[in-house]
Amino acid sequence: MLVAVASAKGAPGVTTTARLLASVWPTDVVLVDADGAGGDLSLLARTESRAPLDPDRGILSLAADARRGLHVDGLDEHLQRTDGGLDVLCGVSSPEQMTGIAPVWPTVATGLANLPGRDVVVDCGRIGPASPVLPVLTAADAVLLVVRPRLEAFAHLRERVRWLSQLHSSRGGPLAVGVLLVAEGRDRRSLGELTQLLAHERLPATVLGQVADDPRAADVVAGRLSRSIQSSLLVRSVRQIVEPVRTLAATGGTVRTTV
Ligand SMILES: Nc1ncnc2c1ncn2[C@@H]1O[C@H](COP(=O)(O)OP(=O)(O)OP(=O)(O)O)[C@@H](O)[C@H]1O
Ligand SMILES: [Mg+2]
């Protein structure tokens, strides 16, 4: 199962959400950093011995193999284990590197979507028509858009959902699109407003739930603070969206909204 996490605009929390989603994923999973603007994972995460990750081992080394015609099914040599025990595929350091490997993305995306025995969560960063990771979106079992409860953010999200609805999954049929709202727990209105907006415009996206706006726990995820966040609002909220995400990816779109 391949789940792509992305945003329409701004920095709503894609990397944070994708990392946590992969951390609480119930089956064997790999986290892939495919942010075309340059990945944050190799800058933020640490190995199990608290050393920095090697930025050259990941998408770049995998793309080099793919370019030489090697199969993408044996990912292990390109993965690095982070201190939480999560296996990650580091991203590129710059947009220029991303442009350089653009020709092999279709091969890499197909390989990731068919990884034996492992699910894949991909941080795609901001997406749009010029996105180098378009092949990842079309190969994904579900594309999750992360958004904050702001009028302009909802407007950009709507446009991106409209665009995604015109793409075709590489397995045929429409893409399964889910939406995750990063909002404060006491904000009970925004999720309903978002659901209504998408329904009113007949946009084919499922609002999957709310990720807690929890700056202190997000700081821990980014390595700016050190403490346990297992019982934080953020981790608890991400645990609650895992099953809706997996159901969306497994069924291709017919999941009940949480509102
Ligand atoms: N659920 C959350 N609650 C509070 N703060 C958050 C949450 N998720 C992310 N943040 C904070 O918001 C900022 C952006 O987060 P993040 O890097 O995850 O966003 P992004 O969408 O990946 O951004 P970019 O497009 O720049 O890669 C960071 O300071 C992060 O700590
Ligand atoms: Mg990011």
XYZ file of C-alpha atoms and ligand atoms in Angstrom:
291
model
C 0.000 0.000 0.000
C 1.388 3.425 -0.991
C 0.059 6.538 0.737
C 1.194 9.959 -0.517
C 0.962 12.916 1.887
C 1.035 16.404 0.384
C -0.153 19.988 0.577
C -1.650 22.489 -1.831
C 0.235 25.491 -0.456
C 1.998 26.735 2.657
C 3.522 24.491 5.287
C 0.479 22.972 7.019
C 2.375 20.043 8.571
C 2.923 17.455 5.825
C 6.326 16.301 7.052
C 5.226 16.142 10.678
C 2.034 14.269 9.828
C 3.760 11.846 7.439
C 6.452 11.025 10.015
C 3.906 10.395 12.744
C 1.617 8.436 10.456
C 4.501 6.137 9.535
C 5.559 5.889 13.215
C 2.153 4.613 14.336
C 1.444 2.551 11.194
C 0.349 -0.934 12.325
C 2.304 -2.940 9.745
C 5.844 -2.857 8.373
C 6.293 0.535 6.725
C 8.879 2.740 5.031
C 8.796 6.546 5.156
C 9.934 8.178 1.914
C 10.938 11.837 1.664
C 9.979 12.940 -1.845
C 9.613 16.671 -1.241
C 10.760 18.297 -4.479
C 11.765 21.503 -2.712
C 14.421 19.531 -0.830
C 13.722 17.062 1.936
C 13.665 17.870 5.625
C 13.986 14.323 6.903
C 17.759 14.003 6.564
C 18.086 17.322 8.396
C 15.661 16.535 11.204
C 15.945 12.818 11.895
C 18.784 10.959 13.623
C 20.006 7.388 13.396
C 19.552 4.981 16.302
C 23.003 6.067 17.546
C 21.904 9.744 17.321
C 24.143 10.441 14.285
C 22.858 12.559 11.372
C 21.425 10.635 8.432
C 23.489 10.263 5.260
C 21.732 12.492 2.659
C 23.314 10.585 -0.246
C 21.740 7.312 0.812
C 18.076 7.356 -0.123
C 16.204 8.637 -3.149
C 19.459 9.651 -4.852
C 21.146 6.245 -4.539
C 17.872 4.500 -5.406
C 17.438 6.705 -8.489
C 21.008 5.881 -9.562
C 20.164 2.162 -9.349
C 16.888 2.697 -11.220
C 18.759 4.595 -13.946
C 21.094 1.623 -14.350
C 18.026 -0.552 -14.816
C 18.194 -2.223 -11.399
C 14.964 -3.310 -9.738
C 13.491 -1.140 -7.014
C 12.132 -4.068 -4.992
C 15.260 -4.448 -2.840
C 15.192 -1.124 -1.041
C 17.173 -2.124 2.009
C 20.563 -0.751 0.985
C 18.996 2.696 0.458
C 17.116 2.835 3.753
C 18.309 4.245 7.058
C 16.846 3.387 10.443
C 15.983 6.389 12.585
C 16.083 6.555 16.372
C 12.402 5.702 16.693
C 13.051 2.471 14.731
C 11.436 3.778 11.540
C 13.055 2.926 8.185
C 13.350 5.998 5.996
C 14.376 6.770 2.439
C 16.021 10.198 2.563
C 15.072 12.835 0.021
C 17.042 15.166 -2.195
C 18.837 18.225 -0.842
C 17.684 20.655 -3.527
C 15.085 21.149 -6.289
C 17.939 20.854 -8.814
C 18.670 17.303 -7.654
C 14.966 16.535 -7.948
C 14.923 17.768 -11.546
C 17.964 15.600 -12.271
C 16.217 12.406 -11.201
C 12.824 13.279 -12.758
C 13.183 10.688 -15.592
C 13.373 7.759 -13.154
C 10.433 8.748 -10.928
C 7.963 6.556 -12.862
C 10.186 3.501 -12.225
C 10.810 4.445 -8.585
C 7.106 5.137 -7.955
C 6.049 1.797 -9.428
C 8.689 0.040 -7.351
C 7.531 1.740 -4.150
C 3.883 0.969 -4.874
C 4.722 -2.713 -5.243
C 7.204 -3.160 -2.421
C 6.872 -6.742 -1.165
C 5.583 -6.987 2.419
C 5.874 -3.305 3.226
C 3.606 -0.302 3.101
C 5.007 3.067 2.084
C 4.180 6.567 3.340
C 5.582 9.290 1.066
C 6.078 12.941 2.020
C 5.449 14.627 -1.349
C 5.612 18.212 -0.058
C 3.644 20.809 -2.014
C 2.124 19.410 -5.166
C 0.883 20.906 -8.419
C 0.952 20.295 -12.159
C 4.732 20.802 -12.382
C 5.409 18.369 -9.545
C 8.267 15.965 -10.263
C 6.516 13.436 -8.021
C 3.432 13.198 -10.218
C 4.225 9.495 -10.838
C 4.061 8.909 -7.052
C 0.612 10.512 -6.876
C -0.750 8.427 -9.724
C 0.813 5.236 -8.308
C -0.551 5.921 -4.795
C -3.438 3.992 -3.249
C -4.406 7.234 -1.532
C -3.278 10.860 -1.729
C -3.713 12.740 1.559
C -3.846 16.529 1.490
C -2.960 18.273 4.747
C -4.611 21.634 5.363
C -5.016 24.237 8.114
C -8.386 25.816 8.931
C -7.996 29.036 6.987
C -10.224 30.416 4.266
C -7.408 30.832 1.765
C -6.006 27.378 2.594
C -9.425 25.805 1.922
C -9.567 27.668 -1.420
C -6.154 26.327 -2.479
C -7.089 22.863 -1.282
C -10.259 22.950 -3.375
C -8.251 23.793 -6.495
C -5.746 21.043 -5.799
C -8.511 18.472 -5.260
C -10.064 19.593 -8.536
C -6.732 19.068 -10.280
C -6.154 15.677 -8.635
C -9.635 14.597 -9.726
C -8.527 14.996 -13.342
C -5.539 12.687 -12.919
C -5.833 8.977 -13.386
C -4.450 6.344 -11.111
C -1.815 4.214 -12.832
C -4.023 1.231 -11.955
C -6.924 2.861 -13.788
C -9.775 4.942 -12.370
C -9.702 8.086 -10.272
C -7.241 8.786 -7.462
C -8.463 8.250 -3.902
C -8.028 11.620 -2.199
C -8.275 12.161 1.557
C -8.021 15.377 3.540
C -6.467 15.819 6.990
C -7.204 19.005 8.883
C -4.526 20.252 11.307
C -6.572 22.178 13.866
C -6.937 22.745 17.583
C -8.977 20.165 19.445
C -11.472 22.809 20.570
C -12.103 23.798 16.933
C -15.258 21.815 16.292
C -16.441 23.824 13.294
C -13.705 23.708 10.673
C -13.921 20.000 9.930
C -17.646 20.332 9.172
C -17.087 23.444 7.054
C -14.403 21.683 5.057
C -16.604 18.647 4.492
C -19.477 20.875 3.380
C -17.258 22.841 1.023
C -16.033 19.697 -0.727
C -19.541 18.196 -0.850
C -21.077 21.445 -2.106
C -18.636 21.543 -5.017
C -19.013 17.795 -5.560
C -15.282 17.320 -5.207
C -14.179 13.704 -4.854
C -12.237 13.904 -1.605
C -12.933 12.357 1.775
C -12.321 14.331 4.948
C -10.609 11.737 7.121
C -10.316 13.633 10.366
C -8.433 16.103 12.453
C -4.741 16.121 13.351
C -4.273 18.024 16.604
C -2.610 21.405 16.359
C -0.097 20.691 19.119
C 3.006 22.898 18.702
C 4.993 21.362 21.574
C 4.570 17.804 20.321
C 5.367 19.020 16.781
C 8.570 20.547 18.178
C 9.519 17.131 19.565
C 8.904 15.511 16.159
C 11.182 18.128 14.587
C 13.868 17.513 17.219
C 13.551 20.981 18.765
C 12.374 19.577 22.087
C 13.048 16.299 23.788
C 10.368 14.500 25.770
C 7.898 11.665 25.333
C 4.933 12.495 23.121
C 3.274 9.082 23.119
C 0.268 10.421 25.054
C 0.231 13.869 23.398
C -2.847 15.166 21.624
C -0.874 15.066 18.367
C 0.106 11.400 18.521
C -3.329 10.374 19.788
C -5.001 12.236 16.920
C -2.709 10.616 14.344
C -3.446 7.183 15.828
C -7.135 7.897 15.205
C -6.671 8.661 11.530
C -4.574 5.600 10.674
C -7.517 3.277 10.110
C -9.533 5.800 8.017
C -6.391 6.318 5.915
C -5.855 2.579 5.450
C -9.519 2.078 4.600
C -9.418 4.866 2.021
C -6.289 3.369 0.456
C -7.775 -0.129 0.480
C -11.187 0.820 -0.905
C -10.196 3.622 -3.240
C -12.514 6.253 -1.872
C -15.741 5.077 -0.322
C -15.077 5.753 3.337
C -17.449 7.495 5.729
C -16.297 10.914 6.892
C -15.705 11.443 10.608
C -17.954 14.478 10.830
N 0.079 19.153 14.163
C 0.863 20.229 14.362
N 0.648 21.057 15.424
C 1.425 22.143 15.624
N 2.445 22.483 14.832
C 2.700 21.717 13.766
C 1.932 20.542 13.475
N 2.432 19.974 12.349
C 3.465 20.750 11.973
N 3.634 21.782 12.816
C 4.652 22.839 12.728
O 4.413 23.593 11.543
C 5.637 23.873 10.877
C 5.634 23.236 9.502
O 5.529 21.814 9.688
P 6.025 20.767 8.597
O 7.466 20.983 8.296
O 5.581 19.445 9.051
O 5.138 21.273 7.382
P 5.239 20.952 5.833
O 3.860 21.042 5.308
O 5.996 19.699 5.619
O 6.103 22.192 5.316
P 7.034 22.307 4.002
O 6.097 22.397 2.817
O 7.831 23.565 4.231
O 7.896 21.068 3.948
C 6.738 23.324 11.781
O 7.175 24.356 12.626
C 6.033 22.238 12.584
O 6.637 21.997 13.841
Mg 7.715 19.235 4.608
